[in-house]
Short mmCIF file of C-alpha atoms and ligand atoms in Angstrom, two decimals:
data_model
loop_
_atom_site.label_atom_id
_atom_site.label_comp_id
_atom_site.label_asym_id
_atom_site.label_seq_id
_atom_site.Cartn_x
_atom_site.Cartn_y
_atom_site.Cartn_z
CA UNK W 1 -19.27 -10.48 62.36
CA UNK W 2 -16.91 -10.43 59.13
CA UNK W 3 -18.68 -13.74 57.83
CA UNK W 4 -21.07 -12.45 58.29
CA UNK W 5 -20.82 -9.26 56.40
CA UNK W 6 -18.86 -11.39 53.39
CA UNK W 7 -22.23 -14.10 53.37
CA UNK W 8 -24.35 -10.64 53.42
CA UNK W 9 -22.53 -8.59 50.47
CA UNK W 10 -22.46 -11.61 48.48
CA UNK W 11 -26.19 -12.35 49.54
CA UNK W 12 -26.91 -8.76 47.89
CA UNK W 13 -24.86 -9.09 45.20
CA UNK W 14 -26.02 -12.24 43.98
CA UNK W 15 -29.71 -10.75 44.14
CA UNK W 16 -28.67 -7.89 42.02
CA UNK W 17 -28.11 -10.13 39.16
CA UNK W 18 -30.68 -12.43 38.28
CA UNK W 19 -28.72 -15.77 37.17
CA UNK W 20 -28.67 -16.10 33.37
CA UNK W 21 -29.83 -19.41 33.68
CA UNK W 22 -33.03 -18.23 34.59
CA UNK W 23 -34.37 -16.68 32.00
CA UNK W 24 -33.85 -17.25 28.22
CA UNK W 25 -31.05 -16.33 26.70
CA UNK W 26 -29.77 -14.92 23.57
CA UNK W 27 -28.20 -18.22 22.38
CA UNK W 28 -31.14 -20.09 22.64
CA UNK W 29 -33.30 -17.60 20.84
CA UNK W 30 -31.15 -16.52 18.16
CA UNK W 31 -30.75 -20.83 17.66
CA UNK W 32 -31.29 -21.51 13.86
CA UNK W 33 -30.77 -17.96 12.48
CA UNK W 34 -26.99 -17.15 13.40
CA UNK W 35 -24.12 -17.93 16.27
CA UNK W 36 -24.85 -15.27 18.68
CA UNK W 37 -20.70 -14.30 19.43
CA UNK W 38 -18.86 -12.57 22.50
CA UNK W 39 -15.09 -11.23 22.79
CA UNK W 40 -13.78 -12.59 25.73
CA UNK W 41 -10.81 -11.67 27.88
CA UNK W 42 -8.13 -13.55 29.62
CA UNK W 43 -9.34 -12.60 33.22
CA UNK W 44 -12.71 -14.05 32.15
CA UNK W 45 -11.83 -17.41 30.62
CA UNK W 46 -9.26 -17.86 33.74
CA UNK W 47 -12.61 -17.30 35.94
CA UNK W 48 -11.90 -14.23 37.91
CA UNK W 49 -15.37 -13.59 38.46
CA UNK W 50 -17.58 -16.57 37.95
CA UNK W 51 -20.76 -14.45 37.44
CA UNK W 52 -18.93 -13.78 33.96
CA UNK W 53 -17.90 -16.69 32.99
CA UNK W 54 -21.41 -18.15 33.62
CA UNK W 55 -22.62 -15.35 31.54
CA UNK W 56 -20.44 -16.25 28.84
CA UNK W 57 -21.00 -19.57 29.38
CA UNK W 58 -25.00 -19.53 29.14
CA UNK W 59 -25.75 -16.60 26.86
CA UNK W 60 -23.88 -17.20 24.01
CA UNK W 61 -23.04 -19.64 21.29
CA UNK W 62 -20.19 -18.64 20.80
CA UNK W 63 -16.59 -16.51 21.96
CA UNK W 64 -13.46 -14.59 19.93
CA UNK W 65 -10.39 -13.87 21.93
CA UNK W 66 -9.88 -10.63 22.32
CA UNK W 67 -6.43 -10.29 22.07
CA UNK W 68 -4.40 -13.60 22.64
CA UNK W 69 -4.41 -15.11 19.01
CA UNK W 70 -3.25 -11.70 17.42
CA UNK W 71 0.68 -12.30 16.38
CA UNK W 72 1.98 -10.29 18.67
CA UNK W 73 0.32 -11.78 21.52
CA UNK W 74 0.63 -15.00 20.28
CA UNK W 75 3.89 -15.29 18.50
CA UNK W 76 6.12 -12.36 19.84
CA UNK W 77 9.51 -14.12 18.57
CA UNK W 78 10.66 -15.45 15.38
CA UNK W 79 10.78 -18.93 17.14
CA UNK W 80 8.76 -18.38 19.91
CA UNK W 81 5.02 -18.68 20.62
CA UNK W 82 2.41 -18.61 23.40
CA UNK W 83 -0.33 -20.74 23.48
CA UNK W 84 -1.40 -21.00 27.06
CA UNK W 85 -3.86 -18.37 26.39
CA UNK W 86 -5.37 -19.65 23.00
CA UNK W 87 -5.39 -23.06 24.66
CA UNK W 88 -7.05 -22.04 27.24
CA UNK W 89 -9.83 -19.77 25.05
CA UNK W 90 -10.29 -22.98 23.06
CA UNK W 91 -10.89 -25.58 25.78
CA UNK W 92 -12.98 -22.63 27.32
CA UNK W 93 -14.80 -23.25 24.16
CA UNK W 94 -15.83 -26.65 24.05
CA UNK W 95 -16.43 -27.42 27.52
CA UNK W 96 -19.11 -24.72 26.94
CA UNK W 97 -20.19 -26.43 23.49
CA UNK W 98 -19.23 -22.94 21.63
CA UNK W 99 -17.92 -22.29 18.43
CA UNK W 100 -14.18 -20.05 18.37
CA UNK W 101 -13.24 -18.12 15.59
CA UNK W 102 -9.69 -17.56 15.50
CA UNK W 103 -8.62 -13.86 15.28
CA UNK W 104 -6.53 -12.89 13.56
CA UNK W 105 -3.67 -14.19 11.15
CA UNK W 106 -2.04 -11.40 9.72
CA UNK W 107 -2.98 -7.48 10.30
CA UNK W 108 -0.71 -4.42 10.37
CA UNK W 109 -1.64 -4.04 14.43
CA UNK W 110 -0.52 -5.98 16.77
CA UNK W 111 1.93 -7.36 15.08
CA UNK W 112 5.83 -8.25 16.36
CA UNK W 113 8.23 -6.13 15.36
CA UNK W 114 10.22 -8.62 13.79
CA UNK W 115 7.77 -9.82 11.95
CA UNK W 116 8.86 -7.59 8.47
CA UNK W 117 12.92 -6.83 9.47
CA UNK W 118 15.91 -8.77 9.22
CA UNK W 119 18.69 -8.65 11.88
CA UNK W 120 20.41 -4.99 10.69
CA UNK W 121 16.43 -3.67 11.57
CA UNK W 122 16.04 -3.58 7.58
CA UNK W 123 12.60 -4.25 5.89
CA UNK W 124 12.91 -8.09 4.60
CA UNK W 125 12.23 -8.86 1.16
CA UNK W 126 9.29 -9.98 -0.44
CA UNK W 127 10.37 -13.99 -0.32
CA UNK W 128 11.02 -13.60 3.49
CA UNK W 129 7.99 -12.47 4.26
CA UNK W 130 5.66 -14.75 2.39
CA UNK W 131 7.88 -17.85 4.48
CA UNK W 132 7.14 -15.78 7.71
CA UNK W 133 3.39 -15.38 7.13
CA UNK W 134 3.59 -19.36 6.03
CA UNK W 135 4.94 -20.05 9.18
CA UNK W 136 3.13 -17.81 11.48
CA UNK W 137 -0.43 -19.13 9.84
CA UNK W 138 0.94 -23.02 9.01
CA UNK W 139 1.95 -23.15 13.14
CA UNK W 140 -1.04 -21.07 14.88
CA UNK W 141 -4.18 -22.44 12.29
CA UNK W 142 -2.36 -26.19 12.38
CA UNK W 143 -2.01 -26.08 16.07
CA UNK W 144 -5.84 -25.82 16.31
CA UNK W 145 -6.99 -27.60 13.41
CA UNK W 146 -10.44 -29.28 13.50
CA UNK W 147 -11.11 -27.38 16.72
CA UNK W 148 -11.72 -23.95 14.83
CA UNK W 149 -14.52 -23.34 13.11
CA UNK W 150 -13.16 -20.33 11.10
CA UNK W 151 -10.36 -18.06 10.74
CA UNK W 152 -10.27 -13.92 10.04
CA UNK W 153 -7.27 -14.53 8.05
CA UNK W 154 -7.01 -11.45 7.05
CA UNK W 155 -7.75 -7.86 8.73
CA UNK W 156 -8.24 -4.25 7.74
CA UNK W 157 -6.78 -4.77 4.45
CA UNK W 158 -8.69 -1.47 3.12
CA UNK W 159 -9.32 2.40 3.56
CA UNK W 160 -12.03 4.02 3.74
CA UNK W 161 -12.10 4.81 0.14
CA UNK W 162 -11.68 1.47 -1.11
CA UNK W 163 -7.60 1.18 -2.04
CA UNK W 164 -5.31 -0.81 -0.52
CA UNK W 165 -4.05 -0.11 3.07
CA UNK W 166 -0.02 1.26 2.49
CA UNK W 167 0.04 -1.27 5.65
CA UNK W 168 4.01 -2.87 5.46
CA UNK W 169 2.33 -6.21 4.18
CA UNK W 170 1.15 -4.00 1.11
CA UNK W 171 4.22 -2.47 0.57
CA UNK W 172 6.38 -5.57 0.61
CA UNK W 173 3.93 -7.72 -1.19
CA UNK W 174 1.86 -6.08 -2.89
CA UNK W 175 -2.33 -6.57 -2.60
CA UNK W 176 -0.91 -10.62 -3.44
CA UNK W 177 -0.20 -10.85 0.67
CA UNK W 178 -4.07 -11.26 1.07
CA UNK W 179 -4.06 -14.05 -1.53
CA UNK W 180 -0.94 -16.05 0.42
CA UNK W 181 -2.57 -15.49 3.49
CA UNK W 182 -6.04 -17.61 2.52
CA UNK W 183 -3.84 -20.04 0.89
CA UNK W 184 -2.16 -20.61 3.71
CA UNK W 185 -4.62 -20.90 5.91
CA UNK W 186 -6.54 -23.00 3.59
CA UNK W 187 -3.24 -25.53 3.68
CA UNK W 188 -3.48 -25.73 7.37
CA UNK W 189 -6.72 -26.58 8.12
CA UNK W 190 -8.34 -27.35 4.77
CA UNK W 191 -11.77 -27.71 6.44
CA UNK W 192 -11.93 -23.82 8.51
CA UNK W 193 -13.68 -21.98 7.15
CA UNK W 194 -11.91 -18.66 6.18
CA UNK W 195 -13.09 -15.04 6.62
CA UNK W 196 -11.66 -11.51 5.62
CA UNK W 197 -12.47 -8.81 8.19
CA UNK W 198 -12.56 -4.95 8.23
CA UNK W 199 -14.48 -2.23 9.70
CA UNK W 200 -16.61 0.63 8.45
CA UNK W 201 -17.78 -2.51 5.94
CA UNK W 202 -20.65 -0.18 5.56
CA UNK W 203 -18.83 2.41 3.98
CA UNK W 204 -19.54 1.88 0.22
CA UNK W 205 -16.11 2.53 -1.98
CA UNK W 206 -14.48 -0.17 0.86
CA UNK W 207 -17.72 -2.15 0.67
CA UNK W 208 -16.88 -2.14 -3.00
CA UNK W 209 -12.97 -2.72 -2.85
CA UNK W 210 -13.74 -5.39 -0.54
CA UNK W 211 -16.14 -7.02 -3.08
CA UNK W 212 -14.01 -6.73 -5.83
CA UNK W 213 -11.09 -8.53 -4.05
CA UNK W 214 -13.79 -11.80 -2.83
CA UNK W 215 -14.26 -12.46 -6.69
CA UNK W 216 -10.69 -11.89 -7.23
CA UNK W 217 -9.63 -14.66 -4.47
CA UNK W 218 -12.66 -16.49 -6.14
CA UNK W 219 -11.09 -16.38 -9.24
CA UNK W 220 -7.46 -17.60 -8.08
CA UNK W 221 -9.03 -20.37 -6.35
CA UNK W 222 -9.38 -19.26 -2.87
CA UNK W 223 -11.83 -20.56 -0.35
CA UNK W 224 -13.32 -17.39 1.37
CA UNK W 225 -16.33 -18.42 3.05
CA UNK W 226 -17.35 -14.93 4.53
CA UNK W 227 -17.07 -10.96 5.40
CA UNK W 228 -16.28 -9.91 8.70
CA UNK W 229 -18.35 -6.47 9.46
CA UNK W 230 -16.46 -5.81 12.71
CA UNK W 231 -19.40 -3.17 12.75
CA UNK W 232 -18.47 -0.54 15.59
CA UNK W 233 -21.29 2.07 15.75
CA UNK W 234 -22.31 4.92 16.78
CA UNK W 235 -25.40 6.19 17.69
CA UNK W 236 -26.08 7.79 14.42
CA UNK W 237 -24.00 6.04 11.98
CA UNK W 238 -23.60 4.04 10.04
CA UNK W 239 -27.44 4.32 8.53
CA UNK W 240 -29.57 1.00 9.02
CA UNK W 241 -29.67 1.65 4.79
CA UNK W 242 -25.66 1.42 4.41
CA UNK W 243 -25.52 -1.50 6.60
CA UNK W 244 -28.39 -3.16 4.81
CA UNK W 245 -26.39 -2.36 1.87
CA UNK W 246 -23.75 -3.66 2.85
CA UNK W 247 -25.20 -6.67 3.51
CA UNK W 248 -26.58 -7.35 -0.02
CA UNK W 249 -23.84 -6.47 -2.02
CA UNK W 250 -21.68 -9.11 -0.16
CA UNK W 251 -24.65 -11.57 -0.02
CA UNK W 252 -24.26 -10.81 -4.19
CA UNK W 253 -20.37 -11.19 -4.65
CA UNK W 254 -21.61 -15.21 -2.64
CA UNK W 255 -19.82 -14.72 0.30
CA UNK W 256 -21.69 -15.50 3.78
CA UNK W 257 -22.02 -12.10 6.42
CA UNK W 258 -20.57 -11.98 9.87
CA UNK W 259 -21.31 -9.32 12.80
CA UNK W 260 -17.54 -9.59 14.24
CA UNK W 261 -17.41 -7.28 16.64
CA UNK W 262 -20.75 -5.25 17.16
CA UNK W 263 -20.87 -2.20 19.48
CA UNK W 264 -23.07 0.97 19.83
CA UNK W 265 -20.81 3.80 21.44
CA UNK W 266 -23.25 5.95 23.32
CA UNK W 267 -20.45 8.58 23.14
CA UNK W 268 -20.25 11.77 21.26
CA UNK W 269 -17.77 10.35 18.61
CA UNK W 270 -14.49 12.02 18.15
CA UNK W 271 -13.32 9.48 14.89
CA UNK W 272 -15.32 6.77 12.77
CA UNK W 273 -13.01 4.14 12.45
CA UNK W 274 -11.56 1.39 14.03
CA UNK W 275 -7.79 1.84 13.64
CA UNK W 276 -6.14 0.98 16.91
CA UNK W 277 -3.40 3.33 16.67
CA UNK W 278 -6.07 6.14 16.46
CA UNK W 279 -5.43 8.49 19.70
CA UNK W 280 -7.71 11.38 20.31
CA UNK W 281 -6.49 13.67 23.65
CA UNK W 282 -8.80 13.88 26.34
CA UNK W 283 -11.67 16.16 26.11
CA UNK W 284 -15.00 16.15 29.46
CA UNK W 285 -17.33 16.99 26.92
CA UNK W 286 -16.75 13.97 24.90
CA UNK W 287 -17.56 12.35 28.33
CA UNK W 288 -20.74 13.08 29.15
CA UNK W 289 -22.05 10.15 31.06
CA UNK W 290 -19.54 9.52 34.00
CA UNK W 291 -22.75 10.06 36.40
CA UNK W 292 -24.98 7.94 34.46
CA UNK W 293 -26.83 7.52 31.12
CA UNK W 294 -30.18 9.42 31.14
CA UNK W 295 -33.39 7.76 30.28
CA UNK W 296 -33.99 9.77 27.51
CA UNK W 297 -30.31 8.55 25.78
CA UNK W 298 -30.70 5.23 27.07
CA UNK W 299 -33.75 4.77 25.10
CA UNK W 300 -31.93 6.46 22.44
CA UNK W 301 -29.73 3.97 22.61
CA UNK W 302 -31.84 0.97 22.83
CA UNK W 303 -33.73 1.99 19.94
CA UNK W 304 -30.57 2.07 17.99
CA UNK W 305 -29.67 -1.42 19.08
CA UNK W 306 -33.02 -2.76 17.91
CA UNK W 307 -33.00 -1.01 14.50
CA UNK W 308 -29.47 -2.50 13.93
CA UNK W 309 -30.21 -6.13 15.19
CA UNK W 310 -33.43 -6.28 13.23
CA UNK W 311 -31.29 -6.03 10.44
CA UNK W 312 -29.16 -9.04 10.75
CA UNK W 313 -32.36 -11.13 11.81
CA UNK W 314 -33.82 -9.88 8.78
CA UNK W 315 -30.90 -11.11 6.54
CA UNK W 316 -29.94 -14.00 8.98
CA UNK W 317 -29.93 -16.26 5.53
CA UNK W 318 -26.45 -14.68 5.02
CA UNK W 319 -25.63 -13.56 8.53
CA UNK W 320 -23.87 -16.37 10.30
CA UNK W 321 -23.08 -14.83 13.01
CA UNK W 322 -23.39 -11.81 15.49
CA UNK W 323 -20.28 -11.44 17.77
CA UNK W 324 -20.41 -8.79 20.42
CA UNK W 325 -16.87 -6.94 20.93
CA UNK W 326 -16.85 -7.46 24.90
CA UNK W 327 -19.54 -8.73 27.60
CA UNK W 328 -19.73 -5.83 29.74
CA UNK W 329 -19.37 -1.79 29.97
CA UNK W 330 -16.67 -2.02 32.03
CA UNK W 331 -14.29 -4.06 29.94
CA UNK W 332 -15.38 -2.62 26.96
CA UNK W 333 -12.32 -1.84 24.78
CA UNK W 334 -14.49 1.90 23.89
CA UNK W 335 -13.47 3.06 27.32
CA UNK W 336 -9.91 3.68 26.12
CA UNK W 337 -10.71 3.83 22.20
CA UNK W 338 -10.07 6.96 20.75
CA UNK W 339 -10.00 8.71 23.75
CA UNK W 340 -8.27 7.02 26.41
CA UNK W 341 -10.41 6.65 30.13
CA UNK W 342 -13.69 7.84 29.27
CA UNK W 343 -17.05 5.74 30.56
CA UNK W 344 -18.86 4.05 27.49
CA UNK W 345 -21.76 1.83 27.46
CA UNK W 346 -22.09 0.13 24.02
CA UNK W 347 -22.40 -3.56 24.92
CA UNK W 348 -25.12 -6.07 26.40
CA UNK W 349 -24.38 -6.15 30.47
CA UNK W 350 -23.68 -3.13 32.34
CA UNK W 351 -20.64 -2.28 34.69
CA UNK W 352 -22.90 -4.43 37.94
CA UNK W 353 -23.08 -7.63 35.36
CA UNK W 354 -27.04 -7.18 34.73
CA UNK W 355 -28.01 -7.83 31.38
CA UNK W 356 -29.67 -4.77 29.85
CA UNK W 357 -32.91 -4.99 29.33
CA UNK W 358 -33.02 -4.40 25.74
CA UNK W 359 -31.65 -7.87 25.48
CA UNK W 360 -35.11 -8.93 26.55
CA UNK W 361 -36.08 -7.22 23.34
CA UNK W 362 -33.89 -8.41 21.40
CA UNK W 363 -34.85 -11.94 22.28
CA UNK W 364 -38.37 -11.46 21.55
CA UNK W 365 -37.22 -9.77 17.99
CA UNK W 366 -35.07 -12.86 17.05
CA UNK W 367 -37.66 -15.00 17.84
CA UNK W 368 -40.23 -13.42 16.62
CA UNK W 369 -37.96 -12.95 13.10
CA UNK W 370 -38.83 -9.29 12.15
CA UNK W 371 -39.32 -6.40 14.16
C1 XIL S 1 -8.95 -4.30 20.27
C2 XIL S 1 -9.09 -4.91 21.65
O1 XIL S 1 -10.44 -4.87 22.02
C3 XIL S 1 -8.24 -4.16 22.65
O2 XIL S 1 -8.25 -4.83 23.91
C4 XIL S 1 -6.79 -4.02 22.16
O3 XIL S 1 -6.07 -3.21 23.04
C5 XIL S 1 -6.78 -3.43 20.76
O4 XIL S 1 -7.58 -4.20 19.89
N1 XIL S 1 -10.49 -4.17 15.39
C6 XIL S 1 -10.13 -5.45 15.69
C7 XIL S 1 -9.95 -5.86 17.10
O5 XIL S 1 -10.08 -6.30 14.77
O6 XIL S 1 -8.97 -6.86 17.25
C8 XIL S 1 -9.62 -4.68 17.99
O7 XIL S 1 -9.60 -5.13 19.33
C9 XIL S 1 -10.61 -3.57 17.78
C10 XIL S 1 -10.60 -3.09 16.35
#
């Protein structure tokens, strides 16, 4: 009787998902205009439920960690590292025949304490910390050289209004921190390519303080080979004109595009950016959709989706890449982000593992090359 109720929920459940192998997928038809990019977790690379590894597997060309490369994951003592998880991402990675990007090298979250104090707990000096970022990026880039196809070396080095982050890496260094960091990087694995990242990209005084810093790296002699847009939405902004903007004006300053880590929230939206250390309190009408998404904002939403992605396959001359941040609703980092356990829905497969069917649009858009 029990065998036979295991054989019959897994009967149903495997019914309930049509296998991604049977119908086309996003890698194959985005194939020729840009890598079509997931964030994956550790539970899902280690195989905990093989219906999303396959999915990662099939549908996409290719993964991010999530988490584990981040210095504080990956380096949470002076002289000690981890690198089961990274080595396990990476070989994840090319038994799957995906490209990884390696995120990230040096950002003001996630990072170990120790990484900016000496052993009285005081702020190190300037010299001290330009060895420890050689270190951290000379050990964690060299350890996976040739096997990474490109590095955010640098992360959310802006505001909104285009100055520097006071981050501690400014404060000890100076805006010259971003300029030791691609150097670095560039020393370890002189054929990655290497990428600076930030959100609200779309935003145009950072959009322009992010331009003006590419030529300035371009002028020292820095390889920077393209923009991150981490590029998490909301349903009404940023406008398909600011991200088109975007777009151009980095396409101008001859830098390449990336989609790093696309979501829609389908949330009301409490904050627009994408600072981690951003807490809003809990709140049931900023969590409308416990029961369910209606059609009507489901549609909403899928619209929203389609206006975005025909952007990038519009510009996919200068858009390498389109990286979703997570596979599914349900280990979406927007359940917890601003406001911690409410029910989101912003990425590709819903909280039962189907794909959404606005993929199936989104395929036939890509293929088709405009909307
Ligand atoms: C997020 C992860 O998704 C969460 O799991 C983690 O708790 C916090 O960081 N910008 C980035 C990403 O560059 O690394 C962040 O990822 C989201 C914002």
């Amino acid at each position: 009787m029990k065998t036979f109720v295991i054989t019959a929920v897994l009967a149903f459940s495997m019914l309930s998902v049509t296998p991604s192998s049977a119908k086309e997928t996003l890698a194959e038809a985005t194939k020729g205009k840009f890598l079509m990019g997931v964030a994956v977790n550790m539970p899902q690379v280690n195989g905990f439920d093989p219906i999303q590894t396959e999915q990662i597997a099939t549908e996409f060309s290719a993964i991010v960690p999530e988490n584990c490369m981040k210095p504080g994951p990956i380096h949470p003592e002076e002289n000690r590292f981890n690198w089961e998880d990274a080595d396990k991402v990476v070989a994840f990675a090319e038994k799957n025949k995906q490209v990884v990007t390696g995120h990230c090298l040096i950002w003001h979250s996630q990072l170990p304490r120790w990484f900016f104090v000496d052993s009285t707990g005081a702020d190190v000096s300037p010299e001290v910390l330009k060895e420890r970022m050689r270190q951290h990026i000379h050990a964690v880039v060299g350890r996976y050289k040739g096997r990474i196809k490109g590095w955010d070396v640098v992360n959310e080095a802006f505001e909104d209004n285009g100055s520097y982050r006071n981050s501690k890496f400014f404060r000890i260094l100076g805006k010259d921190f971003i300029k030791y960091a691609f150097q670095f990087a560039h020393e370890a694995d002189p054929n990655a390519e290497l990428y600076y990242n930030d959100y609200n990209v779309e935003t145009p005084s950072k959009c322009d303080g992010i331009v003006k810093m590419v030529k300035e790296l371009k002028e020292a002699g820095c390889r920077i080979d393209a923009v991150g847009s981490q590029s998490h939405m909301h349903m009404d902004s940023p406008s398909v004109e600011a991200i088109e903007t975007s777009i151009k004006k980095l396409r101008d300053a001859g830098v390449q595009v990336l989609i790093t880590e696309w979501d829609i929230s389908i949330l009301p939206s409490a904050y627009s950016g994408a600072n981690i250390s951003t807490q809003v309190g809990y709140a049931e009408k900023m969590d409308p959709y416990r029961a369910g998404v209606p059609d009507s904002v489901q549609q909403k939403w899928n619209k929203r989706v389609l206006d975005v992605f025909s952007i990038y396959v519009k510009y996919s001359d200068v858009v390498d890449r389109v990286t979703v941040w997570g596979l599914n609703d349900n280990g979406t980092w927007l359940n917890n982000f601003p406001i911690r356990g409410r029910m989101d829905y912003p990425v590709l497969f819903d909280r039962k593992n189907n794909r959404k069917s606005v993929v199936d649009e989104m395929i036939r858009l890509a293929k088709k090359g405009t909307k």
